[in-house]
PDB file of C-alpha atoms and ligand atoms in Angstrom:
ATOM      1  CA  MET A 195     -19.609  10.190  22.809  1.00 83.00           C
ATOM      2  CA  PRO A 196     -17.825   7.350  24.635  1.00 88.00           C
ATOM      3  CA  ARG A 197     -17.749   4.032  22.722  1.00 89.00           C
ATOM      4  CA  PHE A 198     -17.419   0.516  24.059  1.00 91.00           C
ATOM      5  CA  PHE A 199     -17.260  -2.872  22.394  1.00 89.00           C
ATOM      6  CA  LEU A 200     -20.266  -4.994  23.152  1.00 87.00           C
ATOM      7  CA  ASN A 201     -20.122  -8.629  24.154  1.00 83.00           C
ATOM      8  CA  LYS A 202     -23.279  -9.806  22.386  1.00 82.00           C
ATOM      9  CA  GLU A 203     -23.987 -12.338  25.146  1.00 85.00           C
ATOM     10  CA  ASN A 204     -24.703  -9.320  27.343  1.00 86.00           C
ATOM     11  CA  LEU A 205     -27.448  -8.082  25.018  1.00 88.00           C
ATOM     12  CA  THR A 206     -30.935  -9.299  26.025  1.00 89.00           C
ATOM     13  CA  GLY A 207     -33.712  -7.704  24.000  1.00 90.00           C
ATOM     14  CA  ASN A 208     -32.857  -4.018  24.142  1.00 93.00           C
ATOM     15  CA  THR A 209     -30.979  -4.196  27.427  1.00 94.00           C
ATOM     16  CA  VAL A 210     -27.190  -4.400  27.627  1.00 94.00           C
ATOM     17  CA  THR A 211     -25.107  -5.089  30.713  1.00 94.00           C
ATOM     18  CA  ILE A 212     -21.470  -3.992  30.842  1.00 94.00           C
ATOM     19  CA  VAL A 213     -19.290  -5.506  33.555  1.00 92.00           C
ATOM     20  CA  GLY A 214     -15.602  -5.601  34.486  1.00 91.00           C
ATOM     21  CA  GLU A 215     -13.057  -2.920  33.587  1.00 91.00           C
ATOM     22  CA  ASP A 216     -15.401  -1.099  31.233  1.00 92.00           C
ATOM     23  CA  ALA A 217     -18.065  -0.828  33.966  1.00 95.00           C
ATOM     24  CA  SER A 218     -15.662   0.678  36.485  1.00 95.00           C
ATOM     25  CA  HIS A 219     -14.239   2.981  33.786  1.00 94.00           C
ATOM     26  CA  ILE A 220     -17.733   4.270  32.973  1.00 95.00           C
ATOM     27  CA  ALA A 221     -18.696   4.694  36.635  1.00 96.00           C
ATOM     28  CA  LEU A 222     -15.424   5.956  38.124  1.00 95.00           C
ATOM     29  CA  SER A 223     -13.218   7.498  35.420  1.00 94.00           C
ATOM     30  CA  LEU A 224     -15.918   8.864  33.139  1.00 94.00           C
ATOM     31  CA  ARG A 225     -18.209   9.496  36.167  1.00 95.00           C
ATOM     32  CA  MET A 226     -21.244   8.835  33.990  1.00 96.00           C
ATOM     33  CA  ALA A 227     -24.753   8.695  35.480  1.00 96.00           C
ATOM     34  CA  VAL A 228     -28.215   7.279  34.774  1.00 97.00           C
ATOM     35  CA  GLY A 229     -29.628   8.890  31.626  1.00 97.00           C
ATOM     36  CA  ASP A 230     -26.195   9.506  30.034  1.00 97.00           C
ATOM     37  CA  ALA A 231     -25.720   8.242  26.484  1.00 96.00           C
ATOM     38  CA  LEU A 232     -22.946   6.129  24.954  1.00 95.00           C
ATOM     39  CA  VAL A 233     -22.332   4.051  21.843  1.00 94.00           C
ATOM     40  CA  LEU A 234     -21.804   0.270  21.885  1.00 94.00           C
ATOM     41  CA  CYS A 235     -20.209  -1.485  18.891  1.00 92.00           C
ATOM     42  CA  ASP A 236     -21.103  -5.112  18.252  1.00 88.00           C
ATOM     43  CA  ASN A 237     -17.966  -5.859  16.213  1.00 85.00           C
ATOM     44  CA  GLU A 238     -20.213  -6.935  13.313  1.00 85.00           C
ATOM     45  CA  GLY A 239     -20.524  -3.500  11.759  1.00 85.00           C
ATOM     46  CA  PHE A 240     -23.394  -2.103  13.877  1.00 90.00           C
ATOM     47  CA  ASP A 241     -23.460   0.647  16.527  1.00 92.00           C
ATOM     48  CA  TYR A 242     -26.038   0.677  19.333  1.00 94.00           C
ATOM     49  CA  HIS A 243     -26.977   4.096  20.711  1.00 96.00           C
ATOM     50  CA  ALA A 244     -27.808   3.431  24.359  1.00 97.00           C
ATOM     51  CA  GLU A 245     -28.739   5.207  27.573  1.00 97.00           C
ATOM     52  CA  ILE A 246     -27.582   4.257  31.081  1.00 97.00           C
ATOM     53  CA  ALA A 247     -30.438   2.733  33.104  1.00 97.00           C
ATOM     54  CA  SER A 248     -28.441   1.778  36.208  1.00 97.00           C
ATOM     55  CA  ILE A 249     -24.788   2.168  37.166  1.00 96.00           C
ATOM     56  CA  SER A 250     -22.301   0.850  39.693  1.00 95.00           C
ATOM     57  CA  ARG A 251     -18.572   0.189  39.500  1.00 94.00           C
ATOM     58  CA  GLU A 252     -19.358  -3.516  39.011  1.00 95.00           C
ATOM     59  CA  ALA A 253     -22.063  -3.308  36.367  1.00 95.00           C
ATOM     60  CA  VAL A 254     -23.754  -0.778  34.096  1.00 96.00           C
ATOM     61  CA  THR A 255     -27.091  -1.607  32.462  1.00 96.00           C
ATOM     62  CA  LEU A 256     -28.167   0.302  29.400  1.00 97.00           C
ATOM     63  CA  THR A 257     -31.272   0.569  27.275  1.00 97.00           C
ATOM     64  CA  VAL A 258     -30.620   0.455  23.523  1.00 96.00           C
ATOM     65  CA  LYS A 259     -32.417   3.326  21.794  1.00 96.00           C
ATOM     66  CA  GLU A 260     -31.234   2.739  18.205  1.00 95.00           C
ATOM     67  CA  LYS A 261     -29.169   0.226  16.168  1.00 93.00           C
ATOM     68  CA  VAL A 262     -27.425   1.744  13.147  1.00 93.00           C
ATOM     69  CA  PRO A 263     -24.788   0.513  10.660  1.00 90.00           C
ATOM     70  CA  SER A 264     -21.328   1.651  11.734  1.00 90.00           C
ATOM     71  CA  GLU A 265     -20.128   4.414   9.387  1.00 91.00           C
ATOM     72  CA  SER A 266     -16.484   4.290  10.401  1.00 93.00           C
ATOM     73  CA  GLU A 267     -15.427   1.087   8.679  1.00 94.00           C
ATOM     74  CA  PRO A 268     -13.715   1.328   5.264  1.00 96.00           C
ATOM     75  CA  PRO A 269     -15.326  -0.473   2.270  1.00 95.00           C
ATOM     76  CA  TYR A 270     -12.340  -2.864   2.148  1.00 96.00           C
ATOM     77  CA  ARG A 271     -10.448  -5.014   4.665  1.00 97.00           C
ATOM     78  CA  VAL A 272      -6.715  -4.378   4.944  1.00 98.00           C
ATOM     79  CA  ARG A 273      -4.299  -6.835   6.521  1.00 98.00           C
ATOM     80  CA  LEU A 274      -1.014  -5.210   7.507  1.00 98.00           C
ATOM     81  CA  TYR A 275       2.000  -7.529   7.715  1.00 98.00           C
ATOM     82  CA  GLN A 276       4.434  -5.420   9.739  1.00 98.00           C
ATOM     83  CA  CYS A 277       7.998  -6.672  10.157  1.00 98.00           C
ATOM     84  CA  LEU A 278       8.754  -6.190  13.828  1.00 97.00           C
ATOM     85  CA  PRO A 279      10.462  -2.843  14.486  1.00 96.00           C
ATOM     86  CA  LYS A 280      12.657  -2.069  17.489  1.00 93.00           C
ATOM     87  CA  GLY A 281      11.378  -0.842  20.853  1.00 87.00           C
ATOM     88  CA  GLU A 282       7.959   0.772  21.164  1.00 91.00           C
ATOM     89  CA  LYS A 283       7.621   1.555  17.471  1.00 96.00           C
ATOM     90  CA  PHE A 284       5.273  -1.368  16.862  1.00 97.00           C
ATOM     91  CA  GLU A 285       2.843   0.142  19.378  1.00 97.00           C
ATOM     92  CA  THR A 286       2.893   3.371  17.346  1.00 97.00           C
ATOM     93  CA  VAL A 287       2.263   1.394  14.166  1.00 98.00           C
ATOM     94  CA  ILE A 288      -0.740  -0.332  15.780  1.00 98.00           C
ATOM     95  CA  GLN A 289      -2.279   2.915  17.010  1.00 98.00           C
ATOM     96  CA  LYS A 290      -1.846   4.797  13.701  1.00 98.00           C
ATOM     97  CA  ALA A 291      -2.896   1.858  11.537  1.00 98.00           C
ATOM     98  CA  VAL A 292      -6.138   1.478  13.549  1.00 98.00           C
ATOM     99  CA  GLU A 293      -6.905   5.181  13.132  1.00 98.00           C
ATOM    100  CA  CYS A 294      -6.229   4.868   9.383  1.00 98.00           C
ATOM    101  CA  GLY A 295      -8.620   1.933   8.870  1.00 98.00           C
ATOM    102  CA  VAL A 296      -6.583  -1.297   9.091  1.00 98.00           C
ATOM    103  CA  HIS A 297      -8.612  -4.467   9.693  1.00 97.00           C
ATOM    104  CA  GLU A 298      -5.970  -6.819  11.077  1.00 98.00           C
ATOM    105  CA  ILE A 299      -2.285  -6.537  12.005  1.00 98.00           C
ATOM    106  CA  ILE A 300       0.114  -9.463  11.739  1.00 98.00           C
ATOM    107  CA  PRO A 301       3.630  -9.028  13.161  1.00 97.00           C
ATOM    108  CA  VAL A 302       6.278 -10.621  10.915  1.00 98.00           C
ATOM    109  CA  GLN A 303       9.657 -11.967  12.001  1.00 96.00           C
ATOM    110  CA  SER A 304      11.866 -11.201   8.987  1.00 97.00           C
ATOM    111  CA  SER A 305      15.621 -11.759   8.741  1.00 97.00           C
ATOM    112  CA  ARG A 306      16.640  -8.194   9.637  1.00 97.00           C
ATOM    113  CA  CYS A 307      14.227  -7.730  12.562  1.00 95.00           C
ATOM    114  CA  ILE A 308      16.149  -6.763  15.697  1.00 89.00           C
ATOM    115  CA  ALA A 309      13.111  -7.424  17.879  1.00 86.00           C
ATOM    116  CA  VAL A 310      12.123 -11.053  18.478  1.00 86.00           C
ATOM    117  CA  LEU A 311       8.612 -11.937  19.613  1.00 84.00           C
ATOM    118  CA  LYS A 312       8.415 -15.500  20.946  1.00 82.00           C
ATOM    119  CA  ASP A 313       7.534 -17.766  23.875  1.00 80.00           C
ATOM    120  CA  ALA A 314       6.054 -16.363  27.098  1.00 80.00           C
ATOM    121  CA  ALA A 315       7.145 -12.807  26.309  1.00 84.00           C
ATOM    122  CA  ALA A 316       5.164 -12.955  23.064  1.00 88.00           C
ATOM    123  CA  GLU A 317       1.940 -13.910  24.907  1.00 90.00           C
ATOM    124  CA  LYS A 318       2.305 -10.962  27.273  1.00 91.00           C
ATOM    125  CA  LYS A 319       3.216  -8.551  24.476  1.00 94.00           C
ATOM    126  CA  LEU A 320       0.255  -9.675  22.349  1.00 95.00           C
ATOM    127  CA  ILE A 321      -2.143  -8.871  25.202  1.00 96.00           C
ATOM    128  CA  ARG A 322      -0.604  -5.400  25.398  1.00 96.00           C
ATOM    129  CA  PHE A 323      -0.703  -4.948  21.622  1.00 97.00           C
ATOM    130  CA  ASN A 324      -4.413  -5.884  21.517  1.00 97.00           C
ATOM    131  CA  ARG A 325      -5.158  -3.524  24.383  1.00 96.00           C
ATOM    132  CA  ILE A 326      -3.483  -0.713  22.408  1.00 97.00           C
ATOM    133  CA  ALA A 327      -5.517  -1.693  19.359  1.00 97.00           C
ATOM    134  CA  GLU A 328      -8.766  -1.665  21.391  1.00 95.00           C
ATOM    135  CA  GLU A 329      -8.001   1.754  22.895  1.00 94.00           C
ATOM    136  CA  ALA A 330      -7.256   3.138  19.419  1.00 97.00           C
ATOM    137  CA  CYS A 331     -10.535   1.632  18.129  1.00 95.00           C
ATOM    138  CA  LYS A 332     -12.474   3.351  20.912  1.00 91.00           C
ATOM    139  CA  GLN A 333     -10.649   6.663  20.451  1.00 92.00           C
ATOM    140  CA  SER A 334     -11.071   6.706  16.655  1.00 94.00           C
ATOM    141  CA  GLY A 335     -14.666   5.442  16.734  1.00 92.00           C
ATOM    142  CA  ARG A 336     -14.087   2.194  14.853  1.00 94.00           C
ATOM    143  CA  GLY A 337     -17.099  -0.103  14.384  1.00 92.00           C
ATOM    144  CA  ARG A 338     -14.996  -3.254  14.542  1.00 93.00           C
ATOM    145  CA  LEU A 339     -12.259  -4.343  16.918  1.00 94.00           C
ATOM    146  CA  VAL A 340      -8.877  -4.516  15.157  1.00 97.00           C
ATOM    147  CA  LYS A 341      -6.972  -7.655  16.118  1.00 97.00           C
ATOM    148  CA  VAL A 342      -3.182  -8.031  16.420  1.00 98.00           C
ATOM    149  CA  LEU A 343      -2.494 -11.677  15.599  1.00 97.00           C
ATOM    150  CA  PRO A 344       0.427 -13.876  16.704  1.00 95.00           C
ATOM    151  CA  PRO A 345       3.681 -13.329  14.755  1.00 95.00           C
ATOM    152  CA  VAL A 346       4.428 -15.268  11.579  1.00 97.00           C
ATOM    153  CA  SER A 347       7.619 -15.931   9.630  1.00 97.00           C
ATOM    154  CA  TYR A 348       8.326 -13.930   6.491  1.00 98.00           C
ATOM    155  CA  ARG A 349       7.729 -17.036   4.342  1.00 98.00           C
ATOM    156  CA  GLU A 350       4.338 -17.646   6.030  1.00 98.00           C
ATOM    157  CA  ALA A 351       3.423 -13.991   5.489  1.00 98.00           C
ATOM    158  CA  MET A 352       4.231 -14.371   1.789  1.00 98.00           C
ATOM    159  CA  ARG A 353       2.162 -17.566   1.621  1.00 97.00           C
ATOM    160  CA  GLN A 354      -0.839 -15.838   3.166  1.00 98.00           C
ATOM    161  CA  MET A 355      -0.448 -12.729   1.005  1.00 98.00           C
ATOM    162  CA  ALA A 356      -0.117 -14.762  -2.186  1.00 96.00           C
ATOM    163  CA  SER A 357      -3.726 -15.926  -1.696  1.00 94.00           C
ATOM    164  CA  CYS A 358      -5.042 -12.346  -1.583  1.00 95.00           C
ATOM    165  CA  ASP A 359      -5.982 -10.775  -4.953  1.00 91.00           C
ATOM    166  CA  THR A 360      -4.658  -7.345  -3.998  1.00 97.00           C
ATOM    167  CA  ALA A 361      -1.379  -7.854  -2.133  1.00 98.00           C
ATOM    168  CA  PHE A 362       1.887  -5.942  -2.294  1.00 98.00           C
ATOM    169  CA  LEU A 363       5.284  -5.593  -0.699  1.00 98.00           C
ATOM    170  CA  CYS A 364       6.453  -2.026   0.066  1.00 98.00           C
ATOM    171  CA  TYR A 365       9.935  -1.944  -1.453  1.00 98.00           C
ATOM    172  CA  GLU A 366      11.998   1.245  -1.605  1.00 97.00           C
ATOM    173  CA  ASN A 367      14.235  -0.071  -4.399  1.00 97.00           C
ATOM    174  CA  GLU A 368      11.288  -0.722  -6.675  1.00 96.00           C
ATOM    175  CA  ASP A 369      11.837   1.762  -9.497  1.00 92.00           C
ATOM    176  CA  GLY A 370       8.917   0.842 -11.719  1.00 90.00           C
ATOM    177  CA  LEU A 371       5.512   0.399 -10.117  1.00 97.00           C
ATOM    178  CA  THR A 372       4.228   2.882  -7.554  1.00 98.00           C
ATOM    179  CA  LEU A 373       1.356   2.029  -5.196  1.00 98.00           C
ATOM    180  CA  PRO A 374      -1.225   4.209  -7.015  1.00 97.00           C
ATOM    181  CA  GLY A 375      -0.068   2.660 -10.297  1.00 97.00           C
ATOM    182  CA  TYR A 376      -0.676  -0.833  -8.908  1.00 97.00           C
ATOM    183  CA  LEU A 377      -4.040  -0.378  -7.196  1.00 98.00           C
ATOM    184  CA  PRO A 378      -7.133  -1.579  -9.117  1.00 97.00           C
ATOM    185  CA  SER A 379      -9.756   1.047 -10.006  1.00 97.00           C
ATOM    186  CA  ASP A 380     -12.588  -0.967  -8.387  1.00 97.00           C
ATOM    187  CA  THR A 381     -12.517  -1.235  -4.598  1.00 97.00           C
ATOM    188  CA  PRO A 382     -10.938  -4.571  -3.620  1.00 98.00           C
ATOM    189  CA  ARG A 383     -12.718  -6.488  -0.871  1.00 96.00           C
ATOM    190  CA  GLU A 384      -9.413  -7.549   0.676  1.00 97.00           C
ATOM    191  CA  ILE A 385      -5.985  -5.885   0.575  1.00 98.00           C
ATOM    192  CA  ALA A 386      -2.765  -7.162   2.172  1.00 98.00           C
ATOM    193  CA  PHE A 387       0.593  -5.433   2.326  1.00 98.00           C
ATOM    194  CA  LEU A 388       3.944  -5.920   4.030  1.00 98.00           C
ATOM    195  CA  VAL A 389       6.329  -3.313   5.461  1.00 98.00           C
ATOM    196  CA  GLY A 390       9.939  -4.203   6.223  1.00 98.00           C
ATOM    197  CA  PRO A 391      11.829  -3.419   9.442  1.00 98.00           C
ATOM    198  CA  GLU A 392      14.322  -0.606   9.983  1.00 97.00           C
ATOM    199  CA  GLY A 393      17.015  -2.579   8.135  1.00 97.00           C
ATOM    200  CA  GLY A 394      14.746  -3.316   5.203  1.00 98.00           C
ATOM    201  CA  LEU A 395      14.280  -6.691   3.471  1.00 98.00           C
ATOM    202  CA  SER A 396      17.107  -8.936   2.345  1.00 98.00           C
ATOM    203  CA  PRO A 397      17.580  -9.669  -1.372  1.00 96.00           C
ATOM    204  CA  ASP A 398      16.413 -13.255  -0.668  1.00 97.00           C
ATOM    205  CA  GLU A 399      13.212 -11.950   0.904  1.00 98.00           C
ATOM    206  CA  VAL A 400      12.524  -9.680  -2.074  1.00 98.00           C
ATOM    207  CA  ALA A 401      13.222 -12.602  -4.404  1.00 97.00           C
ATOM    208  CA  LEU A 402      10.849 -14.861  -2.427  1.00 98.00           C
ATOM    209  CA  ALA A 403       8.074 -12.295  -2.813  1.00 97.00           C
ATOM    210  CA  LYS A 404       8.619 -12.310  -6.564  1.00 95.00           C
ATOM    211  CA  GLU A 405       8.692 -16.124  -6.622  1.00 96.00           C
ATOM    212  CA  MET A 406       5.385 -16.262  -4.745  1.00 95.00           C
ATOM    213  CA  GLY A 407       3.744 -13.667  -6.975  1.00 94.00           C
ATOM    214  CA  VAL A 408       3.616 -10.824  -4.411  1.00 97.00           C
ATOM    215  CA  ILE A 409       4.124  -7.553  -6.292  1.00 97.00           C
ATOM    216  CA  SER A 410       6.673  -4.969  -5.064  1.00 97.00           C
ATOM    217  CA  VAL A 411       5.568  -1.354  -5.126  1.00 98.00           C
ATOM    218  CA  SER A 412       7.324   1.946  -4.475  1.00 98.00           C
ATOM    219  CA  LEU A 413       5.909   4.548  -2.081  1.00 98.00           C
ATOM    220  CA  GLY A 414       7.921   7.278  -3.824  1.00 98.00           C
ATOM    221  CA  LYS A 415      11.464   8.623  -3.821  1.00 96.00           C
ATOM    222  CA  ARG A 416      11.699   9.392  -0.108  1.00 98.00           C
ATOM    223  CA  ILE A 417      12.724   6.657   2.334  1.00 98.00           C
ATOM    224  CA  LEU A 418       9.998   6.309   4.982  1.00 98.00           C
ATOM    225  CA  ARG A 419      10.704   4.997   8.472  1.00 98.00           C
ATOM    226  CA  THR A 420       9.190   1.591   9.077  1.00 98.00           C
ATOM    227  CA  GLU A 421       6.607   3.141  11.399  1.00 98.00           C
ATOM    228  CA  THR A 422       5.620   5.739   8.761  1.00 98.00           C
ATOM    229  CA  ALA A 423       5.081   3.357   5.843  1.00 98.00           C
ATOM    230  CA  ALA A 424       1.851   1.647   6.979  1.00 98.00           C
ATOM    231  CA  PRO A 425      -0.091   4.845   7.795  1.00 98.00           C
ATOM    232  CA  PHE A 426       1.174   6.278   4.511  1.00 98.00           C
ATOM    233  CA  VAL A 427      -0.218   3.296   2.579  1.00 98.00           C
ATOM    234  CA  LEU A 428      -3.509   3.326   4.504  1.00 98.00           C
ATOM    235  CA  ALA A 429      -3.967   7.020   3.740  1.00 98.00           C
ATOM    236  CA  ILE A 430      -3.502   6.349   0.021  1.00 98.00           C
ATOM    237  CA  LEU A 431      -6.103   3.530   0.208  1.00 98.00           C
ATOM    238  CA  ALA A 432      -8.572   5.755   2.074  1.00 98.00           C
ATOM    239  CA  GLY A 433      -8.049   8.574  -0.402  1.00 98.00           C
ATOM    240  CA  LYS A 434      -8.661   6.261  -3.358  1.00 98.00           C
ATOM    241  CA  TYR A 435     -11.519   4.063  -2.138  1.00 98.00           C
ATOM    242  CA  GLU A 436     -13.125   5.552   0.964  1.00 97.00           C
ATOM    243  CA  LEU A 437     -13.220   9.342   1.190  1.00 96.00           C
TER     244      LEU A 437
HETATM  245  N1  LIG B 669      16.353   0.668   2.798  1.00 68.35           N
HETATM  246  C1  LIG B 669      15.782   1.422   3.890  1.00 68.35           C
HETATM  247  C2  LIG B 669      16.747   2.519   4.324  1.00 68.35           C
HETATM  248  O1  LIG B 669      17.616   2.842   3.513  1.00 68.35           O
HETATM  249  O2  LIG B 669      16.593   3.032   5.429  1.00 68.35           O
HETATM  250  C3  LIG B 669      15.501   0.536   5.084  1.00 68.35           C
HETATM  251  C4  LIG B 669      14.075   0.117   5.198  1.00 68.35           C
HETATM  252  S1  LIG B 669      12.890   1.368   5.454  1.00 68.35           S
HETATM  253  C5  LIG B 669      13.516   2.242   6.790  1.00 68.35           C
HETATM  254  C6  LIG B 669      11.604   0.407   6.229  1.00 68.35           C
HETATM  255  C7  LIG B 669      10.548  -0.187   5.305  1.00 68.35           C
HETATM  256  O3  LIG B 669       9.627   0.830   4.924  1.00 68.35           O
HETATM  257  C8  LIG B 669      11.040  -0.779   4.023  1.00 68.35           C
HETATM  258  O4  LIG B 669      11.464  -2.114   4.217  1.00 68.35           O
HETATM  259  C9  LIG B 669       9.806  -0.694   3.148  1.00 68.35           C
HETATM  260  O5  LIG B 669       8.934  -1.776   3.426  1.00 68.35           O
HETATM  261  C10 LIG B 669       9.163   0.600   3.596  1.00 68.35           C
HETATM  262  N2  LIG B 669       9.551   1.747   2.777  1.00 68.35           N
HETATM  263  C11 LIG B 669      10.203   2.854   3.196  1.00 68.35           C
HETATM  264  N3  LIG B 669      10.328   3.758   2.196  1.00 68.35           N
HETATM  265  C12 LIG B 669       9.726   3.216   1.103  1.00 68.35           C
HETATM  266  C13 LIG B 669       9.524   3.643  -0.235  1.00 68.35           C
HETATM  267  N4  LIG B 669       9.937   4.848  -0.672  1.00 68.35           N
HETATM  268  N5  LIG B 669       8.891   2.799  -1.099  1.00 68.35           N
HETATM  269  C14 LIG B 669       8.457   1.574  -0.691  1.00 68.35           C
HETATM  270  N6  LIG B 669       8.608   1.107   0.581  1.00 68.35           N
HETATM  271  C15 LIG B 669       9.237   1.919   1.472  1.00 68.35           C
END
């Protein structure tokens, strides 16, 4: 069933009004009609099962039939710090990470990133990245909108991660601790992890993580592409704490 994210200001009693792009998408692309059902997500963990009461390309009004807790959100919140990969790969990372349950994505400018996200180009790219995240949320049936935040430096990423109880750096040269070996048995409320770019992390960056108390973990003996690592981690988290 089609899903849309609700702007709570448009909810009056049990009537919702959808306007703008979503309205024209419902009316023209999905060719929905009065009486058809769809799901609205309020971005606070609840889904509203609603029925179309009136429809035009400008506005669609719906009657809410039922409000239920969203079942598609994991029992933890994961922040992915993704060092910017080349080309379109970051868009792939966003889409797959949303499907696999990420809560927030923060692009990181580390020393070996080829891509640079700054100034006016960054603004435009962030709009695109958040649109990709929203589409992936709708497609995968997420109950909350995943946000792609403005880029941070590697040092700032480490500073933010150091304040999270369960935080780790994915490091292929780590020969001791693996991710399953590091993860706590009880479900952490918040998890943060960083994935390096195609060229990996510099020795100084690995040392800074250590200095700031961010643990390095191995994802096994195979070298994963930068765009594979985050979904791989998220699948391990889902397997351990969610499914
Ligand atoms: N040293 C890598 C190489 O030889 O290609 C370059 C980095 S790898 C392509 C991209 C990133 O994915 C790494 O910086 C790391 O964060 C993560 N990664 C890939 N394989 C991993 C593994 N086996 N264990 C932990 N992290 C891994």
